[in-house]
């Protein structure tokens, strides 16, 4: 099997806490509920735009060759990320699932660097010519050594210049947000334990023609889900206590490939959900409950809540 192992930390620890039914968080009678659905007449929730810096860590190739990904490839990845988070009609990110939702979260490459200088939002670092004293096993500290922008202002994304033998085995990693939401202990630690952000194997970043079920840029969509607080649908692999999202049917074990299965409750699993290990080609779904959870993180979590007003957006 060439599947990546589950990489969330502390899978065994019981996620205690109040079972907040996120999808029903606004059930008060005359409270404005701010639904995510595009129901005519409802006022739509604000679109959050988050600035991204892509640190392209490469092996010394010219721009556009090998792991030194082209600007076009990076732009295409950001486009795919937006299609997916906006459930954009006419793109692979669209779905007509009854619980499918437009997250109304968008991403742009940063246009101002820390300090205010103009930037393309893409940094290129030749790892073959840059000493790095950090052990490579300490993934986030290792990549952050090549560059790390204030995580309260930027979503840091690093592309990893891994050998071809790592293709389809290592896809990506993300740290989770600091939050009161149940289950967040199942995500990898970020600040203050270690630098936080998203790592993606360069081979799986953006669309490409590599022979792989993971060549359509969905690894970043999945990792961004973790970065904004989402768990895999199977969470800690316990039917009762899975991803703490009500409208993703519970499932005990990882959803792999595009073949639907029956989950814990007898309901079919959501093979199309981005928070599975399914192939890029069958993914198109964030649910209303997942969107509630991600927006809650953006609204309340340290180093997430400042992103929509970041000076990195150039505003
Ligand atoms: N296995 C990785 C993780 O758990 C990424 C899975 C991405 N899936 C995909 N179809 N690209 O973070
Ligand atoms: Zn994952
Ligand atoms: Ca669920």
CSV table of C-alpha atoms and ligand atoms in Angstrom, one decimal, residues 242-243 245 248, ligand 3:
chain,number,residue,atom,x,y,z
A,242,UNK,CA,-15.3,11.0,15.6
A,243,UNK,CA,-14.8,14.4,13.9
A,245,UNK,CA,-19.1,17.5,13.0
A,248,UNK,CA,-20.4,14.0,8.3
B,3,LIG,CA1,-19.2,13.3,12.0
